[in-house]
Coordinates of C-alpha atoms and ligand atoms in Angstrom, one line a residue:
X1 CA -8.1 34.2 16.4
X2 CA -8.4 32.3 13.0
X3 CA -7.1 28.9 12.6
X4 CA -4.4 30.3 10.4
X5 CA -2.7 32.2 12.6
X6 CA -3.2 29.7 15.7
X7 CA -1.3 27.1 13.8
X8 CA 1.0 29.8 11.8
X9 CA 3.6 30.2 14.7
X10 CA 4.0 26.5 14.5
X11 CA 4.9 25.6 11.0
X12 CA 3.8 26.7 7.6
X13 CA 0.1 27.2 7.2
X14 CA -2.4 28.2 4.3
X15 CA -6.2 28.1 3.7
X16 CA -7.5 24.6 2.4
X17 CA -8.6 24.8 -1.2
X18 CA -11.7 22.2 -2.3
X19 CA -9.0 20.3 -3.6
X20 CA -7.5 19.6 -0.2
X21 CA -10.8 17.4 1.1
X22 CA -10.6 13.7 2.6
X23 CA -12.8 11.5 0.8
X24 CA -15.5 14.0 0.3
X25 CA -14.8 15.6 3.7
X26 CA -13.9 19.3 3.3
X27 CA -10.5 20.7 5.3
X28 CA -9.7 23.9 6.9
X29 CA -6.4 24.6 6.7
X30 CA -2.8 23.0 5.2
X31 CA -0.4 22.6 7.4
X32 CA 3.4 22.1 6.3
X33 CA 5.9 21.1 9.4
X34 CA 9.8 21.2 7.8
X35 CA 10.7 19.2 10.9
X36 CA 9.8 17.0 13.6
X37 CA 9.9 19.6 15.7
X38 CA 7.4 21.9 13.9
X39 CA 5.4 18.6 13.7
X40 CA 5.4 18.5 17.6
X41 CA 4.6 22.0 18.2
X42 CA 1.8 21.9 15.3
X43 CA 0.1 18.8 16.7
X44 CA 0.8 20.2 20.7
X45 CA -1.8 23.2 19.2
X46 CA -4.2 20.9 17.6
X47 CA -5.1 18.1 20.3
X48 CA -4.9 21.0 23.0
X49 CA -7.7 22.7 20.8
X50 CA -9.7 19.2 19.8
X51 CA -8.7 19.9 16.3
X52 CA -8.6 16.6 13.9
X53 CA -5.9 16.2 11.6
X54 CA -5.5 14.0 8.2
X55 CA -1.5 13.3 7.6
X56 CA -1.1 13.2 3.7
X57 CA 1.7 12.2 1.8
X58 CA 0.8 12.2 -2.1
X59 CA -2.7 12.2 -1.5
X60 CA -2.8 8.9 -4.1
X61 CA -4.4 6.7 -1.0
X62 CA -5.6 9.6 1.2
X63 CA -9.6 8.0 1.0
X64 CA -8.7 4.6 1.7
X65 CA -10.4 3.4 4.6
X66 CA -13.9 4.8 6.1
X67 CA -13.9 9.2 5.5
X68 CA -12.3 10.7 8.5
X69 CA -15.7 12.1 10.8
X70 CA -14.1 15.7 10.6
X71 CA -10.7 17.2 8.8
X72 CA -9.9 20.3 10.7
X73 CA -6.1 20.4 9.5
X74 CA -4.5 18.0 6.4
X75 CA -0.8 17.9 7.7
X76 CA 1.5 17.9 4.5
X77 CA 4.6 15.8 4.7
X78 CA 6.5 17.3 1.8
X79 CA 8.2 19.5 4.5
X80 CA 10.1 16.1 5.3
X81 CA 11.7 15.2 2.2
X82 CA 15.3 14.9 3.1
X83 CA 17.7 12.3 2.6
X84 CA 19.2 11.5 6.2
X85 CA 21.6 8.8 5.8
X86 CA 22.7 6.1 3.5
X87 CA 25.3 3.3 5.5
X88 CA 26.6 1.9 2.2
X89 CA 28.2 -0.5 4.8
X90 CA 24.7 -1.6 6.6
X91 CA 23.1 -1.2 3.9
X92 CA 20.4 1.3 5.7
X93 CA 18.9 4.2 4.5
X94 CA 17.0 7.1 6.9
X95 CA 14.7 9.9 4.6
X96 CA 12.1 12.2 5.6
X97 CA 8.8 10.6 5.7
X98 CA 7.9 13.1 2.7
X99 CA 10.8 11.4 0.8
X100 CA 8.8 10.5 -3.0
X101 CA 9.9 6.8 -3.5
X102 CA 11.2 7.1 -6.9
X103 CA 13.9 9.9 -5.2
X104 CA 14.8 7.2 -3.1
X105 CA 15.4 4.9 -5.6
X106 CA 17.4 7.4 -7.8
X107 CA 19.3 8.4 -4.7
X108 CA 20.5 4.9 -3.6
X109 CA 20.6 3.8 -7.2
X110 CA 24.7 5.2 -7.2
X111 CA 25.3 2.3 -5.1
X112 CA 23.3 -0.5 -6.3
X113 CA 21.7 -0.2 -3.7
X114 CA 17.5 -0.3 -3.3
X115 CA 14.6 0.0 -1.2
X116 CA 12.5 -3.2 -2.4
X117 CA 9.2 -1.8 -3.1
X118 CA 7.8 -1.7 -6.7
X119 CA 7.2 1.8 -8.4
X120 CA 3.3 1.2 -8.7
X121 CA 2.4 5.0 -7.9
X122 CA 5.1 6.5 -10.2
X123 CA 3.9 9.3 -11.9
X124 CA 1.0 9.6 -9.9
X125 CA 0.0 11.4 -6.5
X126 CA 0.6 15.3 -6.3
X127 CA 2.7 16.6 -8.9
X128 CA 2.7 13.2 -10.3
X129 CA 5.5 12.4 -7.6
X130 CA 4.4 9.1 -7.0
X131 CA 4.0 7.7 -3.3
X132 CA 5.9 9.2 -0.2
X133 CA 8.5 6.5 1.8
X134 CA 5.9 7.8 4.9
X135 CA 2.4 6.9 3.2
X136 CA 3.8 4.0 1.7
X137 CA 4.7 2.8 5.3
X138 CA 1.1 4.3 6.9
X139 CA -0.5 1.6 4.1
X140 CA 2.1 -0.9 4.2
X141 CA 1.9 -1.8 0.8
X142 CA 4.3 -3.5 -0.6
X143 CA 4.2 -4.8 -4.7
X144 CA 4.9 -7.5 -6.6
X145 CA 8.6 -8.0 -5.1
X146 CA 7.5 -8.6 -1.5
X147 CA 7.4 -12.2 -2.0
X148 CA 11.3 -12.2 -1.9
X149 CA 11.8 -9.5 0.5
X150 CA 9.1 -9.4 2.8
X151 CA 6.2 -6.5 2.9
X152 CA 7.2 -2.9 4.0
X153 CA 7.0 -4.1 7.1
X154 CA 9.9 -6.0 7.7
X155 CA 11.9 -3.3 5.9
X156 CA 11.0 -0.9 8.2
X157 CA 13.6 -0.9 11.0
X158 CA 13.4 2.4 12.6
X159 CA 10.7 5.5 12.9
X160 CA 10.7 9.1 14.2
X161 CA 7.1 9.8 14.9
X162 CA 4.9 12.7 16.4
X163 CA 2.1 11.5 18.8
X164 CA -1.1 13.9 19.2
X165 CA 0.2 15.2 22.1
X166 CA 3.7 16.3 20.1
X167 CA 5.6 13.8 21.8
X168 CA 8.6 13.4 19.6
X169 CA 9.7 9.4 20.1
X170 CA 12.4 7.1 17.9
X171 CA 11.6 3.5 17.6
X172 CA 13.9 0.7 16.4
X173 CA 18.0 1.8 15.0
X174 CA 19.2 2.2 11.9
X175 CA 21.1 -1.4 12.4
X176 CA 19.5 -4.5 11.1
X177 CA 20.4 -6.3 14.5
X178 CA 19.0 -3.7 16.5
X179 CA 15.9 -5.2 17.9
X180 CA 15.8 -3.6 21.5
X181 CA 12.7 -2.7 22.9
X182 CA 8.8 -2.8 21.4
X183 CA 8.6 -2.3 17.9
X184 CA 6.8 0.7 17.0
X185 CA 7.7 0.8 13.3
X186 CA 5.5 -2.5 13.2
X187 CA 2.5 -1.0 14.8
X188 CA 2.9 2.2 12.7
X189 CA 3.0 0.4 9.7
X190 CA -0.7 0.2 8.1
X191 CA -1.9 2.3 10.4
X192 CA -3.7 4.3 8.2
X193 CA -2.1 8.0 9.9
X194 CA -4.7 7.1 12.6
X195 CA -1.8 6.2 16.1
X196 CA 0.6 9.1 15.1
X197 CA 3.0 11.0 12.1
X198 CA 5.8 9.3 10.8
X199 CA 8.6 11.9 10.2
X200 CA 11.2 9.9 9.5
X201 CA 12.0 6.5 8.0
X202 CA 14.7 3.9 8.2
X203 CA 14.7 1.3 5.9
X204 CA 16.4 -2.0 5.1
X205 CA 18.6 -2.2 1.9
X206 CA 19.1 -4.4 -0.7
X207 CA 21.5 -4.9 -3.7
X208 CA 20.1 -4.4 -6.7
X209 CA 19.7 -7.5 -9.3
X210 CA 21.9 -7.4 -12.1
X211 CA 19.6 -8.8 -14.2
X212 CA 16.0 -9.5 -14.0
X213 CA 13.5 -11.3 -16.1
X214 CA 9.4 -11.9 -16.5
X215 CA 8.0 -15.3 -17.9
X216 CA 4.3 -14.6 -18.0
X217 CA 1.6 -17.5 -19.0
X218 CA -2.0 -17.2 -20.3
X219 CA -3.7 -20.1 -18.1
X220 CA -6.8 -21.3 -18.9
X221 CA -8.8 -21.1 -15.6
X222 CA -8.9 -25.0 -15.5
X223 CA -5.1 -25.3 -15.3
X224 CA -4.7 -22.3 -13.0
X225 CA -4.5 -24.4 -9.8
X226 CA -2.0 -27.0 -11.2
X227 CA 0.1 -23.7 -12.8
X228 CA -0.1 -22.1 -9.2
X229 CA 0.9 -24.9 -7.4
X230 CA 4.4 -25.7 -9.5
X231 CA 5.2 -21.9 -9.4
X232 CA 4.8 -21.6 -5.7
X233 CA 6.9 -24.7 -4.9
X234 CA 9.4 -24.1 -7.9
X235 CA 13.0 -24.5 -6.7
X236 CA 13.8 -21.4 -9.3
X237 CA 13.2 -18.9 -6.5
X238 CA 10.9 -16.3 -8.6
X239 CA 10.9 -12.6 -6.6
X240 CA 7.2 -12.3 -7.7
X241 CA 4.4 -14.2 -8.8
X242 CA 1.5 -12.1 -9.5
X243 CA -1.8 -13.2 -11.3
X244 CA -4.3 -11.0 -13.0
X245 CA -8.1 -12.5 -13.6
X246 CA -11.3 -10.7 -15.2
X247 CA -14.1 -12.4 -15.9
X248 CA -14.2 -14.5 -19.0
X249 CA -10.9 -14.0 -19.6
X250 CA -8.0 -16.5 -19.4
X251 CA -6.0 -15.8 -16.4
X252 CA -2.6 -13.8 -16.9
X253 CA 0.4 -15.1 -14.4
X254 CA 3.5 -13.1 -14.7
X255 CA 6.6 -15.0 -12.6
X256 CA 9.5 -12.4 -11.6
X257 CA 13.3 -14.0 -11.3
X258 CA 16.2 -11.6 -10.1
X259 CA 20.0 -12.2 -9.7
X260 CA 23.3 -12.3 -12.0
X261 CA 22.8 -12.3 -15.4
X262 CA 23.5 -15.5 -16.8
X263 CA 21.2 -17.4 -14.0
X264 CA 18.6 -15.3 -14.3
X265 CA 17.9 -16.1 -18.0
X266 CA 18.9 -19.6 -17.6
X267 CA 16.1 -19.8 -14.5
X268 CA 13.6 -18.0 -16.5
X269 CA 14.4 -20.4 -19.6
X270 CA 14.2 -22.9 -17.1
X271 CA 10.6 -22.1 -16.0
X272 CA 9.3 -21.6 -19.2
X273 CA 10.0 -24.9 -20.8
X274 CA 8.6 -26.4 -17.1
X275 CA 5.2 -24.3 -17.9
X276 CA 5.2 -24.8 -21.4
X277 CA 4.6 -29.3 -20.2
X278 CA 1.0 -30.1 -21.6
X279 CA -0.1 -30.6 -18.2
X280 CA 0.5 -26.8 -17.2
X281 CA -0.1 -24.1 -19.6
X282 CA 1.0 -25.8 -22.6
X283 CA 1.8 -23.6 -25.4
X284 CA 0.2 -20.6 -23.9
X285 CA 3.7 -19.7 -22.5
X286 CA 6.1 -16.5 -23.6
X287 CA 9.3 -15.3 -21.9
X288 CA 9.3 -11.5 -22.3
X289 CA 11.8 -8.9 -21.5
X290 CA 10.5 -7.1 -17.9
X291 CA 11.5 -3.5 -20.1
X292 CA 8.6 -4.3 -22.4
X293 CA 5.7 -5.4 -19.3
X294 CA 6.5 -4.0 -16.0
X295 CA 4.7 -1.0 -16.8
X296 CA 1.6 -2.5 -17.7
X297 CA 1.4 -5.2 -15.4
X298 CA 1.7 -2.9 -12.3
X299 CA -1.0 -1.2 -13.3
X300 CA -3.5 -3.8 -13.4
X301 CA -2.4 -3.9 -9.4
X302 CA -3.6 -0.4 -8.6
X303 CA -6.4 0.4 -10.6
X304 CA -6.7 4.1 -11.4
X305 CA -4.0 4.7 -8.3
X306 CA -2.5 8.0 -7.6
X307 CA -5.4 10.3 -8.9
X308 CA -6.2 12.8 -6.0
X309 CA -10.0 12.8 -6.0
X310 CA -11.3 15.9 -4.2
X311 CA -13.8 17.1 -6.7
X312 CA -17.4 15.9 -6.0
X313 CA -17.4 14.9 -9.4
X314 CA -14.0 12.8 -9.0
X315 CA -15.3 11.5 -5.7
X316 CA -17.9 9.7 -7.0
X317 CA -16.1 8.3 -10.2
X318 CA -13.9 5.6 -8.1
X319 CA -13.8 1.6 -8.7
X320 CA -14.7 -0.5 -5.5
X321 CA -11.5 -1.5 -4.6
X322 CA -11.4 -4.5 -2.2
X323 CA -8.1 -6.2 -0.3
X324 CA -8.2 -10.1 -0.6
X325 CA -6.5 -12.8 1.0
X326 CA -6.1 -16.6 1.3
X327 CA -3.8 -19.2 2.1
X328 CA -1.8 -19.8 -1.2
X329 CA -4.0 -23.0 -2.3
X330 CA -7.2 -21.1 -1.8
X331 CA -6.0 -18.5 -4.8
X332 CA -7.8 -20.6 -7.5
X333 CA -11.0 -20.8 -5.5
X334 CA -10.8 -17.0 -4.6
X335 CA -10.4 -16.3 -8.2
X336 CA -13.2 -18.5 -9.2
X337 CA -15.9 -17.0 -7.1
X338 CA -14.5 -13.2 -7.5
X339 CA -15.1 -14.1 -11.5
X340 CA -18.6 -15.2 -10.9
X341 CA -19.4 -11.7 -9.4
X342 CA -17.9 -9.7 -11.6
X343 CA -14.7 -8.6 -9.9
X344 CA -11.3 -7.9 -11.5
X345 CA -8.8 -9.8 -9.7
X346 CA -4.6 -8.8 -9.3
X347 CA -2.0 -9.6 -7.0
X348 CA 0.5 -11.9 -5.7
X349 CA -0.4 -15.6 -5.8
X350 CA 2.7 -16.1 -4.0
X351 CA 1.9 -14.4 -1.0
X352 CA -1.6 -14.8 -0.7
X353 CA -2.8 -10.7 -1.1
X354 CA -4.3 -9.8 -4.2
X355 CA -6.6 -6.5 -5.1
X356 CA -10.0 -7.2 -6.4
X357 CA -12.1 -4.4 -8.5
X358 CA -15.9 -3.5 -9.3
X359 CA -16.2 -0.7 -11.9
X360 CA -17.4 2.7 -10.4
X361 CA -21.0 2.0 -12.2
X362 CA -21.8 -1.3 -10.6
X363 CA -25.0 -1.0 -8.9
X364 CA -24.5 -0.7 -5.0
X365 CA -26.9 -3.9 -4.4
X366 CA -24.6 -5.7 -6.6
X367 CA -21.5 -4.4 -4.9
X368 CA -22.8 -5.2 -1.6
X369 CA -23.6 -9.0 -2.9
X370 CA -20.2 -9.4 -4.1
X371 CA -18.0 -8.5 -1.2
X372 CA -20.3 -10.7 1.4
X373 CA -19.5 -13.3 -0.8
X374 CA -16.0 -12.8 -1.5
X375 CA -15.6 -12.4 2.2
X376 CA -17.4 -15.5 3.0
X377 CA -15.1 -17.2 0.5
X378 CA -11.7 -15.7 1.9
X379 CA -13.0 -16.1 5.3
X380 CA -13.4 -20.3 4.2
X381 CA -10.1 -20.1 2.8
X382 CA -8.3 -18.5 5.5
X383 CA -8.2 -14.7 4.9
X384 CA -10.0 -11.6 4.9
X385 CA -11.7 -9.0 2.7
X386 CA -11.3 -5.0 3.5
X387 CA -13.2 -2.5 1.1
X388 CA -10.3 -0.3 1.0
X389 CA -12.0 2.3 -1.6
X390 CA -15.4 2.5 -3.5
X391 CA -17.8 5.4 -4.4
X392 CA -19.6 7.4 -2.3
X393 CA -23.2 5.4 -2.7
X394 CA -21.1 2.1 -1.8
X395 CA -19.3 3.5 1.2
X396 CA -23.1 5.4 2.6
X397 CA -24.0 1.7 2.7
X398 CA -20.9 0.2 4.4
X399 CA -20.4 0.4 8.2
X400 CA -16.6 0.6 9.6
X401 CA -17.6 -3.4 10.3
X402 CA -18.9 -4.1 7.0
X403 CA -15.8 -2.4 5.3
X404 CA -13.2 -3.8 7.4
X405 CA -14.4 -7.5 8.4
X406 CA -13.9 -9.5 11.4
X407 CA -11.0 -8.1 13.2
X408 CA -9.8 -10.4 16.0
X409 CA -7.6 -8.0 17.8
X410 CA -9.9 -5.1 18.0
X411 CA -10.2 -4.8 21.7
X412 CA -6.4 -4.4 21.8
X413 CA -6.7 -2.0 19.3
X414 CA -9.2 0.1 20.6
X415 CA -6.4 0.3 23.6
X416 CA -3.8 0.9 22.1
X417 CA -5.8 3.7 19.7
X418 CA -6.5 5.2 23.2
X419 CA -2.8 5.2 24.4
X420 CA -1.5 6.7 21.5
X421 CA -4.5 9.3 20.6
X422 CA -6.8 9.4 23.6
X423 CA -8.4 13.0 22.2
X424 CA -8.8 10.7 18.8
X425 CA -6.7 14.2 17.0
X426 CA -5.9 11.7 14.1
X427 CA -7.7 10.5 11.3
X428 CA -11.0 9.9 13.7
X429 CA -13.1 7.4 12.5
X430 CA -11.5 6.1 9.1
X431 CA -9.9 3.1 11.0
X432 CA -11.3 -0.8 12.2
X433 CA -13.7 -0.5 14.5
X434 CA -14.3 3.6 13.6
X435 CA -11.3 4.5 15.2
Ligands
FAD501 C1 -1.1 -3.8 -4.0 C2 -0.4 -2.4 -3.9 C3 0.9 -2.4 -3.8 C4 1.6 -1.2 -3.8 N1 2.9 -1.2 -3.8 C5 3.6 -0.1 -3.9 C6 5.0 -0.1 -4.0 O1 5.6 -1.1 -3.9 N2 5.6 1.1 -4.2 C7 5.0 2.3 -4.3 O2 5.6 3.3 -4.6 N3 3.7 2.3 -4.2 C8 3.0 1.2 -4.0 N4 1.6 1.2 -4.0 C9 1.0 2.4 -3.9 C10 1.5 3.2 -2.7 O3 1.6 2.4 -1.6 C11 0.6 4.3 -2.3 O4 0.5 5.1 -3.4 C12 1.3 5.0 -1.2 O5 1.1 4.2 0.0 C13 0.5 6.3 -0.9 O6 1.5 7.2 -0.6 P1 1.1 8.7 -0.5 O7 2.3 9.5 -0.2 O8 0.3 9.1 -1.7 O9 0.2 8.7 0.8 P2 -1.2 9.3 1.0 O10 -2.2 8.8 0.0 O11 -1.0 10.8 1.2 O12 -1.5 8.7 2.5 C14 -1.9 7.3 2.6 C15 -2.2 7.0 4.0 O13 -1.1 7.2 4.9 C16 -1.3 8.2 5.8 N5 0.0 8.9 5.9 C17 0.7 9.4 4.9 N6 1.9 9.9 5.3 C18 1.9 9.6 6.6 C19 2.9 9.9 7.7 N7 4.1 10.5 7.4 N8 2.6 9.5 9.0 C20 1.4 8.9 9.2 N9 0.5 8.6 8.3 C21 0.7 9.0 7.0 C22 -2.4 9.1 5.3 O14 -3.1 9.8 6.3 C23 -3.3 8.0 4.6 O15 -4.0 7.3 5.5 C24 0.9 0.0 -3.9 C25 -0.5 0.0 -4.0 C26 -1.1 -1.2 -4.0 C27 -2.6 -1.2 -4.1

């Protein structure tokens, strides 16, 4: 029987196209489940058969990570795309894990109501639909905003998932105060598709900001620790606080502030004349409307984000694209020595995670130099580096160890990868530790 019709009488089911390939790794078949259920009865056929499955949302993020060993089925979530619930009352929303982010937004935007993660992927992804509420949650990434609201994480207060067996389980409620038993949304989140398939999502709300405003400050590197330091204790309460660095270049630092309308441009007045002191940034300092720069200063955070690359020839045209942290007072350092090597630098100085890029034609040698020492530089200032993309060359050279780090908890890991996915159905091998 062909794999078509073995997985036809569970859900939805065509041939894969080259399009439809993992990182380089060619597919089989597309699989579309419209439910949990069809999920369940799609994944019962696949681990009974040893078949390994890829979940994709958009595709925008689908190679991050090590290349999946083999992709027997890519299970499509755009089956899942339905609104659930919105509690205006709780202010809780449940959607498909399919659900595109920006239909979220628009959805909840009736009642002032939103889902605080920034619109990086918009107009990106498959149909240019930006990212899905499910892969956003599989990567937990969260933007610019998460220094007010916490990453994706802690937004995330309930799943339906599918394990490789087709168990169908619910984790957490759709009440904030609902924190009975072990917290599966947490373990799903960032879990690269590789424990199980979210199906549905619910999230914590917030209200929107009547108002918000940007003040972003050229820095001169010398002055970026001083500028860093006042911002991260200012009593102004920015939302974000995001720095972009390339080398040679004076650093860009764009502060967020959110809230009614008069406070908010009094606060970002506020900030401005405090950054504008000779001893910070001087008169390198310009309040600017967020209309005019959100655009363009997300984008500097994902670099080239959203483009599905299945094409050999797309494959190999891809930046190295490394994850970076530090404790807040290390930034400046991490900065400094990510400049000497060449390496673009973006990302939230008020949380300590920022994205760090090589261009797709660096040289692997020099590519390989630059991420042992930007690890050993995040590893002094108390973080981590994870190679979350590069080119095909780069990645040949990169072990799941070299790509991911130290990870303390990997033994635990391994467990619980075993628990959830003994037959290793999902995602095999593009986790820590080759999971
Ligand atoms: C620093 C940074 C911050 C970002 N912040 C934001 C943001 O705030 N808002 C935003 O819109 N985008 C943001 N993005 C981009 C966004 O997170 C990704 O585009 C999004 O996560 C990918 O969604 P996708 O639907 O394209 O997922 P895909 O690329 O299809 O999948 C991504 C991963 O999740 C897995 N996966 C997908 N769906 C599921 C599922 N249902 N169950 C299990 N596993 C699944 C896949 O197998 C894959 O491993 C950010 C990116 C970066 C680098």
């Amino acid at each position: 029987m062909t794999l078509e019709r073995l997985l036809g009488a569970a859900c939805a089911v065509r041939p894969a196209a080259e399009a439809d390939a993992v990182d380089g790794v060619p597919a089989r078949v597309v699989a579309r489940p419209a439910s949990a259920q069809e999920t369940s009865a799609l994944l019962q056929v696949c681990s009974t058969h040893g078949l390994a499955v890829v979940v994709r949302g958009h595709g925008s993020k689908l190679a991050w990570g090590r290349p999946p060993e083999r992709v027997d089925v890519v299970l499509e979530t755009g089956g899942m795309a339905q609104l659930v619930e919105h509690s205006h009352g709780d202010l809780v929303a449940t959607a498909g894990a399919g659900m595109p982010l920006t239909r979220l937004r628009h959805l909840l935007a009736g009642a002032r109501h939103e889902l605080v993660v920034d619109d990086l992927a918009v107009g990106r992804g498959t149909d240019a639909a930006g990212s899905t509420l499910g892969g956003a949650v599989a990567t937990n990434l969260s933007g610019p905003r998460r220094l007010r609201s916490g990453p994706l994480r802690d937004l995330v207060i309930g799943v339906r998932l599918v394990l490789a067996d087709g168990t169908v389980a619910r984790a957490g409620g759709k009440v904030v105060k609902n924190v009975a038993g072990y917290d599966l949304g947490k373990l799903l989140t960032g879990s690269f598709g590789t424990l199980a398939v979210i199906t549905e999502v619910t999230v914590r709300l917030h209200p929107e900001p009547l108002e918000v405003r940007q003040v972003l400050v050229r820095v001169p590197r010398d002055r970026l620790a001083p500028v860093l330091a006042h911002l991260v204790d200012s009593q102004l309460a920015p939302h974000a606080l995001e720095v972009h660095t390339e080398p040679g270049v004076d650093a860009l630092v764009s502060v967020g502030l959110g809230g009614g309308p008069g406070s908010t441009r009094h606060r970002a007045g506020r900030l401005a004349a405090e950054l504008a002191s000779p001893t910070l940034a001087g008169d390198a300092v310009a309040v600017v409307d967020p209309e005019h720069t959100t655009a363009r200063e997300i984008r500097h955070v994902v670099p080239d984000a959203g483009r599905a690359r299945s094409t050999e020839q797309e494959v190999a045209l891809r930046p190295t694209l490394l994850t970076v942290t530090a404790r807040l007072s290390g930034i400046p350092e991490l900065v400094q020595v990510a400049d000497d090597h060449g390496l673009t630098v973006t990302g939230s100085a008020g949380v300590g995670v920022l994205r760090a890029t090589l261009p797709e034609q660096t040289p692997v040698t020099e590519v390989l130099e630059a991420v042992t020492a930007v690890r050993a530089a995040t590893t002094r200032l108390g973080g981590s580096t994870v190679v979350l993309d590069a080119p095909p060359a780069v990645k040949a050279s990169l072990d799941a160890a070299s790509t991911w780090g130290p990870v303390p908890g990997l033994e635990l890991m391994r467990r619980v990868k075993a628990q959830f996915d003994p037959g290793r159905t999902l995602a095999p091998g593009r986790f820590v530790g080759g999971l």
